[in-house]
Amino acid sequence: MTKSLTLEQVAAYHRDGAVWPIDALTAEEVARYRGQLEAFEKAEGVSLGKHPRKLRGKTHLVFPWMAELVRHPRILDAVEDVLGPDIVLFHLTTWIKEPGDGNFVPWHQDGVYFHLFPYQHVTAWVALSPSNEQTGCVRILPGSHRLGPQSHEDKPSPTNLLSNGQTLAMPVETKGAKPMVLKPGQISLHHTHVFHASDPNTGNDRRIGVGISYIPAHVMHTSPVRMTGTLVRGEDRYHHLEPEPRPNPADPAAALAFHAEAMGRFFNSHQTHAH
Ligand SMILES: O=C(O)CCC(=O)C(=O)O
C-alpha cells in the first residue's frame, strides 16, 4: 500500500532513477514560501544562492518556513513510497538560476560525493517557480542509476552551480535525456546515482528549486566526522547523525551558529562535496 505514488510511479522510479511530476504544494504555499525567500533576499540585498554565509545549503536550519517545507506531508508521503517510513534529511540545497545569468549544472551523480552507505538516498526537488526547458529544469538520463558510482572530475567555473564543478568523467550520450518539467508546487524524486544536469535559464522568471536529500535512518555517512541530520518522519533507531535543532524564530543567532557548524562539517568531512 503506497501513501502518494501509484505503483506505476514507484516502478518508474526504480526503472528510470526518477519520477515526476508529483503534486505537492498548494498555490498558496508556493506563494508564501517564495515570498519569504524573496523578502529575505530583498532585506539582505543578495540572492540566497550567493549569500556569503552559504545559506543556500542546509537552509532548513536557518528559516522556520524552510523547516516547515522539509516536513511537508505530501513531500514525505512520496519519499516514504521509495525509502520507507523512517526518513532523515541529510542535506538541502536551494538552487537558484536568474534569467540570463548563465548558471548551469554539469552531468553528475549525487551519490559519489555524499559518502553515504548503503547508496539509498533520494532527492526531492521542489519547484517554487516554473522549472521547464526555458528556465533550465533538471534533466536526467533514465536508467543511468543502474550503472552505479562513476568517476567524476572537478571542473569549477563561476557559472557552475556545483561547489567544485564535479562533472562525470565519461562522455554522456544526452540524446535520451528527459527534462523533468515541473510547475510551481510540483516535485520530482531522483535517485542518488542517476546522471543529471541542467542548462542556463533562458526564460523570463527565476528558476527556484529546493533539493532536499532524504535517506532512510539506517543509512550511514562514511566520514570520521559526525555529520548532522534531521529526523523528519518515523523513528531513528540508529543515531548515525547528530540531530539538528529546528530554527527558533526567537533566536536567529543560534540558528545561524548551528548552520555554520553543520555546513563546516559537511564540507570538511571529505575533500569534495557536490553541493
Ligand atoms: O537544480 C539543478 O539544476 C540541479 C539540481 C541537482 O543537481 C540536484 O538536486 O541534485
PDB file of C-alpha atoms and ligand atoms in Angstrom:
ATOM      1  CA  MET A   1       0.000   0.000   0.000  1.00  0.00           C
ATOM      2  CA  THR A   2       1.570   3.316  -1.057  1.00  0.00           C
ATOM      3  CA  LYS A   3       0.903   6.737   0.501  1.00  0.00           C
ATOM      4  CA  SER A   4       1.136   9.028  -2.501  1.00  0.00           C
ATOM      5  CA  LEU A   5       2.696   7.473  -5.584  1.00  0.00           C
ATOM      6  CA  THR A   6       0.932   4.928  -7.773  1.00  0.00           C
ATOM      7  CA  LEU A   7       2.583   1.538  -8.136  1.00  0.00           C
ATOM      8  CA  GLU A   8       3.483   2.601 -11.698  1.00  0.00           C
ATOM      9  CA  GLN A   9       5.268   5.691 -10.350  1.00  0.00           C
ATOM     10  CA  VAL A  10       7.203   3.603  -7.810  1.00  0.00           C
ATOM     11  CA  ALA A  11       8.182   1.213 -10.618  1.00  0.00           C
ATOM     12  CA  ALA A  12       9.225   4.190 -12.802  1.00  0.00           C
ATOM     13  CA  TYR A  13      11.473   5.483 -10.000  1.00  0.00           C
ATOM     14  CA  HIS A  14      13.268   2.146  -9.725  1.00  0.00           C
ATOM     15  CA  ARG A  15      13.443   1.648 -13.506  1.00  0.00           C
ATOM     16  CA  ASP A  16      14.418   5.201 -14.573  1.00  0.00           C
ATOM     17  CA  GLY A  17      16.024   6.583 -11.408  1.00  0.00           C
ATOM     18  CA  ALA A  18      13.497   9.410 -11.182  1.00  0.00           C
ATOM     19  CA  VAL A  19       9.795  10.130 -11.129  1.00  0.00           C
ATOM     20  CA  TRP A  20       7.914  13.389 -11.805  1.00  0.00           C
ATOM     21  CA  PRO A  21       5.771  15.470 -11.747  1.00  0.00           C
ATOM     22  CA  ILE A  22       4.236  14.885  -8.327  1.00  0.00           C
ATOM     23  CA  ASP A  23       1.773  17.462  -6.979  1.00  0.00           C
ATOM     24  CA  ALA A  24       2.860  18.567  -3.507  1.00  0.00           C
ATOM     25  CA  LEU A  25       2.345  22.224  -2.536  1.00  0.00           C
ATOM     26  CA  THR A  26      -0.746  24.375  -2.997  1.00  0.00           C
ATOM     27  CA  ALA A  27      -0.513  27.667  -4.915  1.00  0.00           C
ATOM     28  CA  GLU A  28      -0.909  29.462  -1.572  1.00  0.00           C
ATOM     29  CA  GLU A  29       2.015  27.542  -0.067  1.00  0.00           C
ATOM     30  CA  VAL A  30       4.230  28.265  -3.075  1.00  0.00           C
ATOM     31  CA  ALA A  31       3.422  31.991  -2.878  1.00  0.00           C
ATOM     32  CA  ARG A  32       4.145  32.018   0.867  1.00  0.00           C
ATOM     33  CA  TYR A  33       7.470  30.139   0.631  1.00  0.00           C
ATOM     34  CA  ARG A  34       8.678  32.081  -2.405  1.00  0.00           C
ATOM     35  CA  GLY A  35       7.521  35.313  -0.743  1.00  0.00           C
ATOM     36  CA  GLN A  36       9.520  34.542   2.424  1.00  0.00           C
ATOM     37  CA  LEU A  37      12.626  33.680   0.411  1.00  0.00           C
ATOM     38  CA  GLU A  38      12.413  36.835  -1.697  1.00  0.00           C
ATOM     39  CA  ALA A  39      11.668  39.067   1.306  1.00  0.00           C
ATOM     40  CA  PHE A  40      14.892  37.775   2.909  1.00  0.00           C
ATOM     41  CA  GLU A  41      16.859  38.404  -0.309  1.00  0.00           C
ATOM     42  CA  LYS A  42      15.463  41.938  -0.512  1.00  0.00           C
ATOM     43  CA  ALA A  43      16.361  42.664   3.118  1.00  0.00           C
ATOM     44  CA  GLU A  44      19.914  41.286   2.656  1.00  0.00           C
ATOM     45  CA  GLY A  45      20.407  42.723  -0.849  1.00  0.00           C
ATOM     46  CA  VAL A  46      21.705  39.430  -2.206  1.00  0.00           C
ATOM     47  CA  SER A  47      20.312  36.296  -3.846  1.00  0.00           C
ATOM     48  CA  LEU A  48      20.054  33.359  -1.432  1.00  0.00           C
ATOM     49  CA  GLY A  49      22.120  31.412  -3.971  1.00  0.00           C
ATOM     50  CA  LYS A  50      25.062  33.782  -3.461  1.00  0.00           C
ATOM     51  CA  HIS A  51      24.664  34.540   0.236  1.00  0.00           C
ATOM     52  CA  PRO A  52      28.120  34.853   1.876  1.00  0.00           C
ATOM     53  CA  ARG A  53      27.051  32.622   4.790  1.00  0.00           C
ATOM     54  CA  LYS A  54      26.382  29.752   2.325  1.00  0.00           C
ATOM     55  CA  LEU A  55      22.711  29.847   3.247  1.00  0.00           C
ATOM     56  CA  ARG A  56      21.706  28.043   0.053  1.00  0.00           C
ATOM     57  CA  GLY A  57      22.929  24.879   1.801  1.00  0.00           C
ATOM     58  CA  LYS A  58      21.056  23.405   4.775  1.00  0.00           C
ATOM     59  CA  THR A  59      18.662  26.349   4.554  1.00  0.00           C
ATOM     60  CA  HIS A  60      16.198  24.442   6.781  1.00  0.00           C
ATOM     61  CA  LEU A  61      18.486  25.163   9.765  1.00  0.00           C
ATOM     62  CA  VAL A  62      18.015  28.908   9.351  1.00  0.00           C
ATOM     63  CA  PHE A  63      14.461  29.662   8.196  1.00  0.00           C
ATOM     64  CA  PRO A  64      11.397  28.370  10.073  1.00  0.00           C
ATOM     65  CA  TRP A  65       9.464  28.314   6.776  1.00  0.00           C
ATOM     66  CA  MET A  66      12.068  26.015   5.201  1.00  0.00           C
ATOM     67  CA  ALA A  67      12.000  23.795   8.303  1.00  0.00           C
ATOM     68  CA  GLU A  68       8.248  23.505   7.669  1.00  0.00           C
ATOM     69  CA  LEU A  69       8.712  22.801   3.951  1.00  0.00           C
ATOM     70  CA  VAL A  70      11.106  19.869   4.521  1.00  0.00           C
ATOM     71  CA  ARG A  71       8.427  18.232   6.723  1.00  0.00           C
ATOM     72  CA  HIS A  72       5.588  18.789   4.270  1.00  0.00           C
ATOM     73  CA  PRO A  73       3.379  15.676   4.445  1.00  0.00           C
ATOM     74  CA  ARG A  74       2.841  15.465   0.698  1.00  0.00           C
ATOM     75  CA  ILE A  75       6.598  15.528   0.044  1.00  0.00           C
ATOM     76  CA  LEU A  76       7.249  12.961   2.779  1.00  0.00           C
ATOM     77  CA  ASP A  77       4.444  10.666   1.581  1.00  0.00           C
ATOM     78  CA  ALA A  78       6.105  10.442  -1.846  1.00  0.00           C
ATOM     79  CA  VAL A  79       9.561   9.970  -0.300  1.00  0.00           C
ATOM     80  CA  GLU A  80       8.223   7.258   2.027  1.00  0.00           C
ATOM     81  CA  ASP A  81       6.950   5.353  -1.004  1.00  0.00           C
ATOM     82  CA  VAL A  82      10.526   4.908  -2.244  1.00  0.00           C
ATOM     83  CA  LEU A  83      12.572   4.976   1.006  1.00  0.00           C
ATOM     84  CA  GLY A  84      10.326   3.507   3.699  1.00  0.00           C
ATOM     85  CA  PRO A  85       8.885   5.046   6.882  1.00  0.00           C
ATOM     86  CA  ASP A  86      11.959   6.235   8.860  1.00  0.00           C
ATOM     87  CA  ILE A  87      13.177   9.313   6.997  1.00  0.00           C
ATOM     88  CA  VAL A  88      16.154  11.543   7.801  1.00  0.00           C
ATOM     89  CA  LEU A  89      17.030  14.741   5.961  1.00  0.00           C
ATOM     90  CA  PHE A  90      20.758  14.562   5.227  1.00  0.00           C
ATOM     91  CA  HIS A  91      21.291  17.722   3.180  1.00  0.00           C
ATOM     92  CA  LEU A  92      19.490  20.500   1.359  1.00  0.00           C
ATOM     93  CA  THR A  93      20.488  22.871  -1.432  1.00  0.00           C
ATOM     94  CA  THR A  94      18.426  25.766  -2.736  1.00  0.00           C
ATOM     95  CA  TRP A  95      19.110  26.005  -6.477  1.00  0.00           C
ATOM     96  CA  ILE A  96      18.508  29.444  -7.983  1.00  0.00           C
ATOM     97  CA  LYS A  97      19.082  30.499 -11.582  1.00  0.00           C
ATOM     98  CA  GLU A  98      18.292  34.033 -12.658  1.00  0.00           C
ATOM     99  CA  PRO A  99      17.176  34.658 -16.252  1.00  0.00           C
ATOM    100  CA  GLY A 100      20.326  35.120 -18.355  1.00  0.00           C
ATOM    101  CA  ASP A 101      22.861  34.518 -15.541  1.00  0.00           C
ATOM    102  CA  GLY A 102      24.403  31.560 -17.408  1.00  0.00           C
ATOM    103  CA  ASN A 103      24.384  29.306 -14.348  1.00  0.00           C
ATOM    104  CA  PHE A 104      24.263  25.597 -15.118  1.00  0.00           C
ATOM    105  CA  VAL A 105      24.819  22.214 -13.511  1.00  0.00           C
ATOM    106  CA  PRO A 106      27.029  19.680 -15.323  1.00  0.00           C
ATOM    107  CA  TRP A 107      26.225  15.970 -15.639  1.00  0.00           C
ATOM    108  CA  HIS A 108      26.876  14.350 -12.290  1.00  0.00           C
ATOM    109  CA  GLN A 109      25.688  11.815  -9.728  1.00  0.00           C
ATOM    110  CA  ASP A 110      24.946  12.941  -6.171  1.00  0.00           C
ATOM    111  CA  GLY A 111      25.918   9.634  -4.548  1.00  0.00           C
ATOM    112  CA  VAL A 112      29.572   9.929  -5.491  1.00  0.00           C
ATOM    113  CA  TYR A 113      30.005  12.967  -3.235  1.00  0.00           C
ATOM    114  CA  PHE A 114      27.542  12.332  -0.476  1.00  0.00           C
ATOM    115  CA  HIS A 115      29.592   9.472   1.007  1.00  0.00           C
ATOM    116  CA  LEU A 116      26.591   7.538   2.256  1.00  0.00           C
ATOM    117  CA  PHE A 117      26.367   3.794   2.702  1.00  0.00           C
ATOM    118  CA  PRO A 118      24.374   1.960   1.530  1.00  0.00           C
ATOM    119  CA  TYR A 119      23.520   4.081  -1.510  1.00  0.00           C
ATOM    120  CA  GLN A 120      19.920   4.738  -0.556  1.00  0.00           C
ATOM    121  CA  HIS A 121      19.273   8.425  -0.959  1.00  0.00           C
ATOM    122  CA  VAL A 122      16.614  10.294  -2.850  1.00  0.00           C
ATOM    123  CA  THR A 123      16.448  13.987  -3.663  1.00  0.00           C
ATOM    124  CA  ALA A 124      13.037  15.610  -3.650  1.00  0.00           C
ATOM    125  CA  TRP A 125      13.406  18.663  -5.908  1.00  0.00           C
ATOM    126  CA  VAL A 126      10.652  21.149  -5.069  1.00  0.00           C
ATOM    127  CA  ALA A 127       9.757  23.786  -7.685  1.00  0.00           C
ATOM    128  CA  LEU A 128       8.989  27.216  -6.204  1.00  0.00           C
ATOM    129  CA  SER A 129       8.826  28.749  -9.705  1.00  0.00           C
ATOM    130  CA  PRO A 130       8.291  27.290 -13.200  1.00  0.00           C
ATOM    131  CA  SER A 131      11.009  24.746 -13.968  1.00  0.00           C
ATOM    132  CA  ASN A 132      10.934  23.912 -17.663  1.00  0.00           C
ATOM    133  CA  GLU A 133      13.198  23.830 -20.704  1.00  0.00           C
ATOM    134  CA  GLN A 134      13.266  27.651 -20.921  1.00  0.00           C
ATOM    135  CA  THR A 135      14.164  28.225 -17.273  1.00  0.00           C
ATOM    136  CA  GLY A 136      16.711  25.371 -17.193  1.00  0.00           C
ATOM    137  CA  CYS A 137      14.970  22.468 -15.468  1.00  0.00           C
ATOM    138  CA  VAL A 138      16.878  19.423 -14.252  1.00  0.00           C
ATOM    139  CA  ARG A 139      17.367  16.748 -16.942  1.00  0.00           C
ATOM    140  CA  ILE A 140      18.052  13.091 -16.206  1.00  0.00           C
ATOM    141  CA  LEU A 141      19.348  10.157 -18.203  1.00  0.00           C
ATOM    142  CA  PRO A 142      16.777   7.439 -17.470  1.00  0.00           C
ATOM    143  CA  GLY A 143      18.238   4.170 -16.176  1.00  0.00           C
ATOM    144  CA  SER A 144      21.733   5.604 -15.631  1.00  0.00           C
ATOM    145  CA  HIS A 145      21.480   5.000 -11.852  1.00  0.00           C
ATOM    146  CA  ARG A 146      21.833   1.293 -12.590  1.00  0.00           C
ATOM    147  CA  LEU A 147      25.465   1.893 -13.695  1.00  0.00           C
ATOM    148  CA  GLY A 148      26.385   2.606 -10.046  1.00  0.00           C
ATOM    149  CA  PRO A 149      29.007   5.166  -8.996  1.00  0.00           C
ATOM    150  CA  GLN A 150      31.157   6.570 -11.822  1.00  0.00           C
ATOM    151  CA  SER A 151      34.327   8.718 -11.915  1.00  0.00           C
ATOM    152  CA  HIS A 152      33.997  12.496 -11.768  1.00  0.00           C
ATOM    153  CA  GLU A 153      36.433  15.339 -12.488  1.00  0.00           C
ATOM    154  CA  ASP A 154      36.432  18.759 -10.815  1.00  0.00           C
ATOM    155  CA  LYS A 155      35.780  21.487 -13.391  1.00  0.00           C
ATOM    156  CA  PRO A 156      34.919  24.569 -11.323  1.00  0.00           C
ATOM    157  CA  SER A 157      33.756  27.729 -13.072  1.00  0.00           C
ATOM    158  CA  PRO A 158      31.894  30.848 -11.895  1.00  0.00           C
ATOM    159  CA  THR A 159      28.679  29.667 -13.553  1.00  0.00           C
ATOM    160  CA  ASN A 160      28.889  26.017 -12.489  1.00  0.00           C
ATOM    161  CA  LEU A 161      26.494  25.712  -9.548  1.00  0.00           C
ATOM    162  CA  LEU A 162      28.295  22.694  -8.064  1.00  0.00           C
ATOM    163  CA  SER A 163      30.813  23.799  -5.458  1.00  0.00           C
ATOM    164  CA  ASN A 164      33.761  22.008  -7.043  1.00  0.00           C
ATOM    165  CA  GLY A 165      32.346  21.780 -10.546  1.00  0.00           C
ATOM    166  CA  GLN A 166      32.099  17.991 -10.264  1.00  0.00           C
ATOM    167  CA  THR A 167      31.429  16.541 -13.697  1.00  0.00           C
ATOM    168  CA  LEU A 168      31.077  12.941 -14.851  1.00  0.00           C
ATOM    169  CA  ALA A 169      34.373  11.954 -16.466  1.00  0.00           C
ATOM    170  CA  MET A 170      32.714   9.751 -19.092  1.00  0.00           C
ATOM    171  CA  PRO A 171      31.112  11.378 -22.153  1.00  0.00           C
ATOM    172  CA  VAL A 172      27.350  11.412 -21.559  1.00  0.00           C
ATOM    173  CA  GLU A 173      25.128  10.458 -24.508  1.00  0.00           C
ATOM    174  CA  THR A 174      22.388  13.033 -23.935  1.00  0.00           C
ATOM    175  CA  LYS A 175      20.022  12.008 -26.769  1.00  0.00           C
ATOM    176  CA  GLY A 176      17.885  10.013 -24.347  1.00  0.00           C
ATOM    177  CA  ALA A 177      17.887  12.696 -21.626  1.00  0.00           C
ATOM    178  CA  LYS A 178      14.495  13.708 -20.268  1.00  0.00           C
ATOM    179  CA  PRO A 179      13.619  17.182 -18.902  1.00  0.00           C
ATOM    180  CA  MET A 180      11.904  16.986 -15.500  1.00  0.00           C
ATOM    181  CA  VAL A 181       9.417  19.769 -16.215  1.00  0.00           C
ATOM    182  CA  LEU A 182       7.669  20.978 -13.058  1.00  0.00           C
ATOM    183  CA  LYS A 183       5.036  23.600 -12.348  1.00  0.00           C
ATOM    184  CA  PRO A 184       5.387  25.614  -9.141  1.00  0.00           C
ATOM    185  CA  GLY A 185       4.398  23.343  -6.252  1.00  0.00           C
ATOM    186  CA  GLN A 186       5.290  20.099  -8.032  1.00  0.00           C
ATOM    187  CA  ILE A 187       8.258  17.913  -7.118  1.00  0.00           C
ATOM    188  CA  SER A 188      10.466  15.306  -8.733  1.00  0.00           C
ATOM    189  CA  LEU A 189      12.292  12.494  -6.959  1.00  0.00           C
ATOM    190  CA  HIS A 190      15.705  11.433  -8.226  1.00  0.00           C
ATOM    191  CA  HIS A 191      17.992   8.573  -7.216  1.00  0.00           C
ATOM    192  CA  THR A 192      21.455   9.292  -5.853  1.00  0.00           C
ATOM    193  CA  HIS A 193      23.154   7.662  -8.871  1.00  0.00           C
ATOM    194  CA  VAL A 194      21.029   8.934 -11.720  1.00  0.00           C
ATOM    195  CA  PHE A 195      23.009  11.098 -14.172  1.00  0.00           C
ATOM    196  CA  HIS A 196      21.510  14.607 -14.081  1.00  0.00           C
ATOM    197  CA  ALA A 197      22.338  18.145 -15.230  1.00  0.00           C
ATOM    198  CA  SER A 198      20.662  21.441 -16.069  1.00  0.00           C
ATOM    199  CA  ASP A 199      21.153  24.219 -18.621  1.00  0.00           C
ATOM    200  CA  PRO A 200      21.104  28.010 -18.116  1.00  0.00           C
ATOM    201  CA  ASN A 201      17.872  29.883 -17.578  1.00  0.00           C
ATOM    202  CA  THR A 202      16.756  31.474 -20.858  1.00  0.00           C
ATOM    203  CA  GLY A 203      13.235  32.198 -19.611  1.00  0.00           C
ATOM    204  CA  ASN A 204      11.665  35.278 -18.031  1.00  0.00           C
ATOM    205  CA  ASP A 205      11.252  34.114 -14.432  1.00  0.00           C
ATOM    206  CA  ARG A 206      13.748  32.992 -11.820  1.00  0.00           C
ATOM    207  CA  ARG A 207      14.146  29.233 -11.526  1.00  0.00           C
ATOM    208  CA  ILE A 208      13.967  28.412  -7.821  1.00  0.00           C
ATOM    209  CA  GLY A 209      14.209  24.816  -6.666  1.00  0.00           C
ATOM    210  CA  VAL A 210      14.802  23.267  -3.262  1.00  0.00           C
ATOM    211  CA  GLY A 211      16.712  19.986  -3.471  1.00  0.00           C
ATOM    212  CA  ILE A 212      16.046  18.044  -0.281  1.00  0.00           C
ATOM    213  CA  SER A 213      18.207  14.957   0.224  1.00  0.00           C
ATOM    214  CA  TYR A 214      16.490  12.288   2.283  1.00  0.00           C
ATOM    215  CA  ILE A 215      17.868   8.956   3.472  1.00  0.00           C
ATOM    216  CA  PRO A 216      16.393   6.047   5.436  1.00  0.00           C
ATOM    217  CA  ALA A 217      17.518   6.212   9.091  1.00  0.00           C
ATOM    218  CA  HIS A 218      19.730   3.115   8.722  1.00  0.00           C
ATOM    219  CA  VAL A 219      21.998   4.765   6.115  1.00  0.00           C
ATOM    220  CA  MET A 220      25.420   5.819   7.438  1.00  0.00           C
ATOM    221  CA  HIS A 221      27.804   8.582   6.487  1.00  0.00           C
ATOM    222  CA  THR A 222      31.263   7.155   5.857  1.00  0.00           C
ATOM    223  CA  SER A 223      33.343  10.045   7.203  1.00  0.00           C
ATOM    224  CA  PRO A 224      35.007  10.050  10.647  1.00  0.00           C
ATOM    225  CA  VAL A 225      33.405  13.478  11.166  1.00  0.00           C
ATOM    226  CA  ARG A 226      29.963  13.121  12.764  1.00  0.00           C
ATOM    227  CA  MET A 227      27.526  14.691  10.342  1.00  0.00           C
ATOM    228  CA  THR A 228      24.232  16.289  11.245  1.00  0.00           C
ATOM    229  CA  GLY A 229      20.743  15.380  10.061  1.00  0.00           C
ATOM    230  CA  THR A 230      17.065  15.877  10.852  1.00  0.00           C
ATOM    231  CA  LEU A 231      14.604  13.069  11.505  1.00  0.00           C
ATOM    232  CA  VAL A 232      11.529  14.255   9.611  1.00  0.00           C
ATOM    233  CA  ARG A 233       9.303  11.165   9.868  1.00  0.00           C
ATOM    234  CA  GLY A 234       9.204   7.871  11.749  1.00  0.00           C
ATOM    235  CA  GLU A 235      11.839   6.652  14.162  1.00  0.00           C
ATOM    236  CA  ASP A 236      15.643   6.775  14.222  1.00  0.00           C
ATOM    237  CA  ARG A 237      16.882   3.593  15.922  1.00  0.00           C
ATOM    238  CA  TYR A 238      20.432   4.046  14.547  1.00  0.00           C
ATOM    239  CA  HIS A 239      21.533   7.589  15.503  1.00  0.00           C
ATOM    240  CA  HIS A 240      24.163   7.750  12.772  1.00  0.00           C
ATOM    241  CA  LEU A 241      23.779  11.530  12.507  1.00  0.00           C
ATOM    242  CA  GLU A 242      23.759  14.229  15.167  1.00  0.00           C
ATOM    243  CA  PRO A 243      20.241  15.670  15.469  1.00  0.00           C
ATOM    244  CA  GLU A 244      19.746  19.142  14.025  1.00  0.00           C
ATOM    245  CA  PRO A 245      17.688  21.668  16.015  1.00  0.00           C
ATOM    246  CA  ARG A 246      14.695  23.307  14.372  1.00  0.00           C
ATOM    247  CA  PRO A 247      15.375  27.056  13.954  1.00  0.00           C
ATOM    248  CA  ASN A 248      13.812  29.088  16.740  1.00  0.00           C
ATOM    249  CA  PRO A 249      12.389  32.360  15.348  1.00  0.00           C
ATOM    250  CA  ALA A 250      13.171  33.988  18.732  1.00  0.00           C
ATOM    251  CA  ASP A 251      16.879  33.116  18.429  1.00  0.00           C
ATOM    252  CA  PRO A 252      18.115  33.577  14.835  1.00  0.00           C
ATOM    253  CA  ALA A 253      21.729  33.923  16.043  1.00  0.00           C
ATOM    254  CA  ALA A 254      21.670  30.389  17.492  1.00  0.00           C
ATOM    255  CA  ALA A 255      20.214  29.051  14.238  1.00  0.00           C
ATOM    256  CA  LEU A 256      22.963  30.749  12.209  1.00  0.00           C
ATOM    257  CA  ALA A 257      25.655  29.407  14.538  1.00  0.00           C
ATOM    258  CA  PHE A 258      24.399  25.814  14.237  1.00  0.00           C
ATOM    259  CA  HIS A 259      24.073  26.230  10.470  1.00  0.00           C
ATOM    260  CA  ALA A 260      27.713  27.354  10.210  1.00  0.00           C
ATOM    261  CA  GLU A 261      28.832  24.375  12.294  1.00  0.00           C
ATOM    262  CA  ALA A 262      26.791  21.872  10.254  1.00  0.00           C
ATOM    263  CA  MET A 263      27.949  23.302   6.905  1.00  0.00           C
ATOM    264  CA  GLY A 264      31.550  23.233   8.122  1.00  0.00           C
ATOM    265  CA  ARG A 265      31.256  19.554   8.953  1.00  0.00           C
ATOM    266  CA  PHE A 266      29.555  18.834   5.639  1.00  0.00           C
ATOM    267  CA  PHE A 267      32.259  20.489   3.545  1.00  0.00           C
ATOM    268  CA  ASN A 268      35.190  19.251   5.638  1.00  0.00           C
ATOM    269  CA  SER A 269      34.082  15.650   6.066  1.00  0.00           C
ATOM    270  CA  HIS A 270      35.677  14.631   2.772  1.00  0.00           C
ATOM    271  CA  GLN A 271      37.725  16.607   0.327  1.00  0.00           C
ATOM    272  CA  THR A 272      34.924  17.225  -2.122  1.00  0.00           C
ATOM    273  CA  HIS A 273      31.198  17.626  -1.995  1.00  0.00           C
ATOM    274  CA  ALA A 274      28.749  18.005  -4.798  1.00  0.00           C
ATOM    275  CA  HIS A 275      26.731  20.912  -3.472  1.00  0.00           C
TER     276      HIS A 275
HETATM  277  O1  LIG B   1      18.760  22.394  -9.746  1.00  0.00           O
HETATM  278  C1  LIG B   1      19.576  21.988 -10.556  1.00  0.00           C
HETATM  279  O2  LIG B   1      19.693  22.496 -11.658  1.00  0.00           O
HETATM  280  C2  LIG B   1      20.458  20.807 -10.204  1.00  0.00           C
HETATM  281  C3  LIG B   1      19.918  20.027  -9.051  1.00  0.00           C
HETATM  282  C4  LIG B   1      20.787  18.887  -8.610  1.00  0.00           C
HETATM  283  O3  LIG B   1      21.850  18.639  -9.111  1.00  0.00           O
HETATM  284  C5  LIG B   1      20.293  18.072  -7.510  1.00  0.00           C
HETATM  285  O4  LIG B   1      19.224  18.367  -6.939  1.00  0.00           O
HETATM  286  O5  LIG B   1      20.953  17.071  -7.186  1.00  0.00           O
END
